Coordinates of N, CA and C in Angstrom, one line a residue:
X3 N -43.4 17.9 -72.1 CA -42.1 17.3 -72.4 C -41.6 17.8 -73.7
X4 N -42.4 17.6 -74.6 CA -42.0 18.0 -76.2 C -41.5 19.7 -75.9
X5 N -42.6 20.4 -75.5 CA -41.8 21.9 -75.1 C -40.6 22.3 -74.4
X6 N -40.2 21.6 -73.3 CA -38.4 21.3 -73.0 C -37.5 21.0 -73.5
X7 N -38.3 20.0 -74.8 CA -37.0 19.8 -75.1 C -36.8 20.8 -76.1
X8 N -37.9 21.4 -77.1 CA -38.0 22.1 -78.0 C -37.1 23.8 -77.6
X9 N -37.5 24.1 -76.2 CA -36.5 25.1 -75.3 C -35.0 24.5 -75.0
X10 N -34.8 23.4 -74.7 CA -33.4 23.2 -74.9 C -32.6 22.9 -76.0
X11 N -33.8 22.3 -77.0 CA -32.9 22.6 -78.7 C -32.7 24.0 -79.0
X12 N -33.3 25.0 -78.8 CA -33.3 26.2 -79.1 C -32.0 27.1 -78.7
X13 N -32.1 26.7 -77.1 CA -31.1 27.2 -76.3 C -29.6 26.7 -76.9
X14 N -29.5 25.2 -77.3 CA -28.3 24.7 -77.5 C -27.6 25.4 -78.8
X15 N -28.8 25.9 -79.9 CA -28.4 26.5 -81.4 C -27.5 27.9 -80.5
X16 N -28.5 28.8 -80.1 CA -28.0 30.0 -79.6 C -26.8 29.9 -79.0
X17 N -26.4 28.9 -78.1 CA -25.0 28.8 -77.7 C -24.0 28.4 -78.4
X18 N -24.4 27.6 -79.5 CA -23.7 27.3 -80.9 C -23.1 28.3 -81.6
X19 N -24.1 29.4 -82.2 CA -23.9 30.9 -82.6 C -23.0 31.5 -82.0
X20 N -23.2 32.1 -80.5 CA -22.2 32.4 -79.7 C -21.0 32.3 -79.6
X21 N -20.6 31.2 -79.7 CA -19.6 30.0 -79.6 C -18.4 30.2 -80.8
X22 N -19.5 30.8 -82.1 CA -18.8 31.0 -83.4 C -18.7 32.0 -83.7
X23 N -18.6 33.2 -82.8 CA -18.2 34.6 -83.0 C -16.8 34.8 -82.8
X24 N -16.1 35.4 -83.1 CA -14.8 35.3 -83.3 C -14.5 36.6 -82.1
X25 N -14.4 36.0 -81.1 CA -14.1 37.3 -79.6 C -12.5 37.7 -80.2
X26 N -11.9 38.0 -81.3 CA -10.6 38.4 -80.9 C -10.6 40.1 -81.4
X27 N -11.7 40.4 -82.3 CA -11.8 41.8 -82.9 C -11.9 42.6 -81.0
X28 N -11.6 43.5 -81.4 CA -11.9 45.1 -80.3 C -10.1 45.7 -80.3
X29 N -10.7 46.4 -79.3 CA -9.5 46.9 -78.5 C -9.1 46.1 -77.1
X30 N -7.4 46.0 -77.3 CA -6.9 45.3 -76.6 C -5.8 46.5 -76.0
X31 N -5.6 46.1 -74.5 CA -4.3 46.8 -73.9 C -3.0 45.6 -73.9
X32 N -1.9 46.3 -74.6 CA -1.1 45.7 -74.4 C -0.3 45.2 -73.4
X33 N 0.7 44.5 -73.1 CA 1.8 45.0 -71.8 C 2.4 45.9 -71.5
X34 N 3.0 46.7 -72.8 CA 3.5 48.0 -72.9 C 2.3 49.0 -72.5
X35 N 1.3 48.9 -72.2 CA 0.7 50.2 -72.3 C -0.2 50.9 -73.4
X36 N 0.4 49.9 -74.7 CA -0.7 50.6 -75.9 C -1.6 50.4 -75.7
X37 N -2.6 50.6 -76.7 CA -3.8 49.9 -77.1 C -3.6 49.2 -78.5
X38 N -4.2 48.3 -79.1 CA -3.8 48.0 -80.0 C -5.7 47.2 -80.3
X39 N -5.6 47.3 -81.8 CA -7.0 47.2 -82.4 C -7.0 46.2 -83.2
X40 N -7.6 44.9 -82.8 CA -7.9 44.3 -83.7 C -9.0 44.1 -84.3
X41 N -9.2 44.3 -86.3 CA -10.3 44.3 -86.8 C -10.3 43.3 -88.0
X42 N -11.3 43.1 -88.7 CA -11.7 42.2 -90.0 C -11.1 43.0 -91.1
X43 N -9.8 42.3 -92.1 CA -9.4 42.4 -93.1 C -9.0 41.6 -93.5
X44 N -8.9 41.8 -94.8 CA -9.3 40.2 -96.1 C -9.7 39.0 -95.3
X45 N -9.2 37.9 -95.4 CA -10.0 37.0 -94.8 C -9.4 36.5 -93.4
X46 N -8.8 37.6 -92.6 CA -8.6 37.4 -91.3 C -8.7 38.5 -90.5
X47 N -7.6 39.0 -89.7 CA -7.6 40.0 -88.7 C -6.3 41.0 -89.0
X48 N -6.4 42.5 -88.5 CA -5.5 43.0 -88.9 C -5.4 43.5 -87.4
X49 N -3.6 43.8 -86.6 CA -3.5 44.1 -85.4 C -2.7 45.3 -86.2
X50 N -3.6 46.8 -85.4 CA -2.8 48.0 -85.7 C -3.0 48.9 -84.6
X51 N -1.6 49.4 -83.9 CA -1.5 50.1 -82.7 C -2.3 50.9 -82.8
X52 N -3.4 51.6 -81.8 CA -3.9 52.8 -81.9 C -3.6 54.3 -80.7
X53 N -2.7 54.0 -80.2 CA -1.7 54.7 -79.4 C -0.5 53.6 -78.4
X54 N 0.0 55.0 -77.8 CA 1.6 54.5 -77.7 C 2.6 55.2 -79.0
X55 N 3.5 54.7 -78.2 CA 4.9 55.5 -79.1 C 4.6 55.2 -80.8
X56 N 4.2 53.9 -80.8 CA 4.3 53.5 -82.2 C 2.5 53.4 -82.6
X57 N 1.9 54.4 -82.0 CA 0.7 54.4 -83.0 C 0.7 54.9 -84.2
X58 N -0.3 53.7 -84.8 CA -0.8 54.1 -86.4 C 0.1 52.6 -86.6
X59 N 1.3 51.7 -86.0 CA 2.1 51.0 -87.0 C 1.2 49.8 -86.7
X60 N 0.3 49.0 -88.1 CA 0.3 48.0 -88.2 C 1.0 46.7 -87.9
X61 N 0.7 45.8 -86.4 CA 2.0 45.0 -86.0 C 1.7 43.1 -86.2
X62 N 0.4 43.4 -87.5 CA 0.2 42.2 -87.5 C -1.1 41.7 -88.2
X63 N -1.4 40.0 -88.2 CA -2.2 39.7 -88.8 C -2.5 38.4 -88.9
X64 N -3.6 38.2 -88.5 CA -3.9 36.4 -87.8 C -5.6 36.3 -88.6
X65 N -5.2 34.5 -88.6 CA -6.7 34.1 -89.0 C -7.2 33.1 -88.5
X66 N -8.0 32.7 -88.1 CA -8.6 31.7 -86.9 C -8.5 30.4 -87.6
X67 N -7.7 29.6 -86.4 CA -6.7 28.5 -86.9 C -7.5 27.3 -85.6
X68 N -8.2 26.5 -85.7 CA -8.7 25.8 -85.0 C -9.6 26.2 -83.1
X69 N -8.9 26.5 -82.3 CA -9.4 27.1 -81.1 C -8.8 28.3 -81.2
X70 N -7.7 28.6 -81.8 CA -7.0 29.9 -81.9 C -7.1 30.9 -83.1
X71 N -5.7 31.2 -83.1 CA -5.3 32.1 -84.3 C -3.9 32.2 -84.7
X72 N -3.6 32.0 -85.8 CA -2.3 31.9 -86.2 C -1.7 32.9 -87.3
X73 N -0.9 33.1 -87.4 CA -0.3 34.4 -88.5 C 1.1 34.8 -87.9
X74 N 1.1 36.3 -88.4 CA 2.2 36.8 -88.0 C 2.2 38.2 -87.4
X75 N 3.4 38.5 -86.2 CA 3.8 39.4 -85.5 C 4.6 40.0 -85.8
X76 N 4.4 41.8 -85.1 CA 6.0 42.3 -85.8 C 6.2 43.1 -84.7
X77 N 7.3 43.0 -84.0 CA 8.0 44.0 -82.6 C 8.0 45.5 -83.3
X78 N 7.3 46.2 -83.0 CA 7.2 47.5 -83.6 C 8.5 48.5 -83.1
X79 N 9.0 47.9 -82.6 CA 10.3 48.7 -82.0 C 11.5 48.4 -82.7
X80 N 11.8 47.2 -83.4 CA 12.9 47.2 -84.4 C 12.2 46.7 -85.7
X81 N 10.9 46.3 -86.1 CA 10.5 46.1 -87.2 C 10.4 44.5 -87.5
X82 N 11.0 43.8 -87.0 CA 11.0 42.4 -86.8 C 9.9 41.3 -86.9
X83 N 9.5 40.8 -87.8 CA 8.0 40.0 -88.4 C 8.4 38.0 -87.6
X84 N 7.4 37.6 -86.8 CA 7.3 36.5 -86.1 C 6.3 35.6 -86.4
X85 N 6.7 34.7 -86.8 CA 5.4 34.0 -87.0 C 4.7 33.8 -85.4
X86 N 3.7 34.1 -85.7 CA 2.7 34.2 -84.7 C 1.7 33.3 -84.2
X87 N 0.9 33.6 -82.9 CA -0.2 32.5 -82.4 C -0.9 33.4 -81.4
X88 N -2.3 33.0 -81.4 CA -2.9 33.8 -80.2 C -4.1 33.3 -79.8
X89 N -4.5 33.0 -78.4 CA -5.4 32.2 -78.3 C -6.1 33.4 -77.0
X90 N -7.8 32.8 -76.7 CA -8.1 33.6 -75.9 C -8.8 33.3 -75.0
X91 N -8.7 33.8 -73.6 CA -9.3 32.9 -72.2 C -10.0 34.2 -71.6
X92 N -11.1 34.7 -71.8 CA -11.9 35.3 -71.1 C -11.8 36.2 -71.9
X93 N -10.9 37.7 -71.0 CA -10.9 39.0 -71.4 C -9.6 39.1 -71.6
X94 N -8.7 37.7 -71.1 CA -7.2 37.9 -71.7 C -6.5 37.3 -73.1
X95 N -5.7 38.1 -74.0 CA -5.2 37.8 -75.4 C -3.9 37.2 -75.1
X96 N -3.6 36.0 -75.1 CA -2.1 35.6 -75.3 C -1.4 35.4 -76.6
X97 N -0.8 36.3 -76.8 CA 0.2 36.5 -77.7 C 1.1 36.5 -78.1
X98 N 1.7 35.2 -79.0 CA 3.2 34.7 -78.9 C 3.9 34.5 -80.5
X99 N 5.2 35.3 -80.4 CA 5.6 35.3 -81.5 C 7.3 34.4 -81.6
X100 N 7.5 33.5 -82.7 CA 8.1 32.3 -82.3 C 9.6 32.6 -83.7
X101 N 10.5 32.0 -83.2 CA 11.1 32.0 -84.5 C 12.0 30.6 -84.3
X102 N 12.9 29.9 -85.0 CA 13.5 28.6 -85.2 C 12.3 27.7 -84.9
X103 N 11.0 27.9 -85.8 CA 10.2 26.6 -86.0 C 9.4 26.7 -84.6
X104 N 9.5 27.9 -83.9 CA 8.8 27.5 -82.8 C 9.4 27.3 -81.3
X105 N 10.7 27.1 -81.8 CA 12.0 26.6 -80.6 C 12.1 27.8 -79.3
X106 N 11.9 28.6 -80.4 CA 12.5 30.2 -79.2 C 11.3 31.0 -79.6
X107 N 10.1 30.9 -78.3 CA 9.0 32.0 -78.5 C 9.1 32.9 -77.0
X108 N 8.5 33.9 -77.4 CA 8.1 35.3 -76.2 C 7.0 35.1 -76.6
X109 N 5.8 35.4 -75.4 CA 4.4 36.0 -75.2 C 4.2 37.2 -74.6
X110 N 3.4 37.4 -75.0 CA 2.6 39.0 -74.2 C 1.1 38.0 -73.5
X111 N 0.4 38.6 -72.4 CA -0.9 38.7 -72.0 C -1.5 40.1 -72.4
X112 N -2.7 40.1 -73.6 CA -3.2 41.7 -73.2 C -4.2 41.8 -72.9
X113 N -4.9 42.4 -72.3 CA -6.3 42.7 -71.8 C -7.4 43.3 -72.6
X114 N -8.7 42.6 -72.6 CA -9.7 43.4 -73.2 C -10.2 44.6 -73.0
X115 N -10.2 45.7 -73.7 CA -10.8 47.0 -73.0 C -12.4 47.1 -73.3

């Protein structure tokens, strides 16, 4: 008995750990087609195209805000900065950049590569 449960305390930490890895770092495909890379800088994330038209432009930058992530977006096509949100359900990144408080948002879905 004592060893079950001592295997299911065990098991429960490791899923704990798990649980507290922050799945938003890798490469992601966008809608358009890029790829875009999110990695660890200062004390959050930095989103920087790594091809497509606008590779190399840094389009952003989020820090883990409760189940998500919050920060800001920038439409790499006219330069435009959004306050941002992004949360994640599998292998998909939803990506939404908001402006009047939130009133008027667009999302992207991007895929994990």
């Amino acid at each position: 008995m004592f060893r079950r449960l001592s295997l299911a305390g065990l098991a429960m930490i490791a899923a704990t750990g798990l649980a507290c890895a922050d799945p938003i770092e890798g490469n992601w495909k966008t809608e358009a087609g890029s790829t875009a890379r999110i990695s660890a800088c200062g004390s959050g994330f930095c989103i920087k195209l790594i091809s497509g038209t606008h590779s190399g432009k840094q389009i952003g930058t989020m820090a883990a805000s409760g189940s998500g992530y919050t920060g800001t977006i920038t439409d790499p096509a006219n330069d435009k900065t959004y306050k941002g949100k992004a949360s994640i359900a599998g292998g998909i990144l939803k990506m939404s950049g908001c402006v009047l408080g939130g009133l008027i948002c667009q999302s992207q879905n991007w895929n994990r590569m």
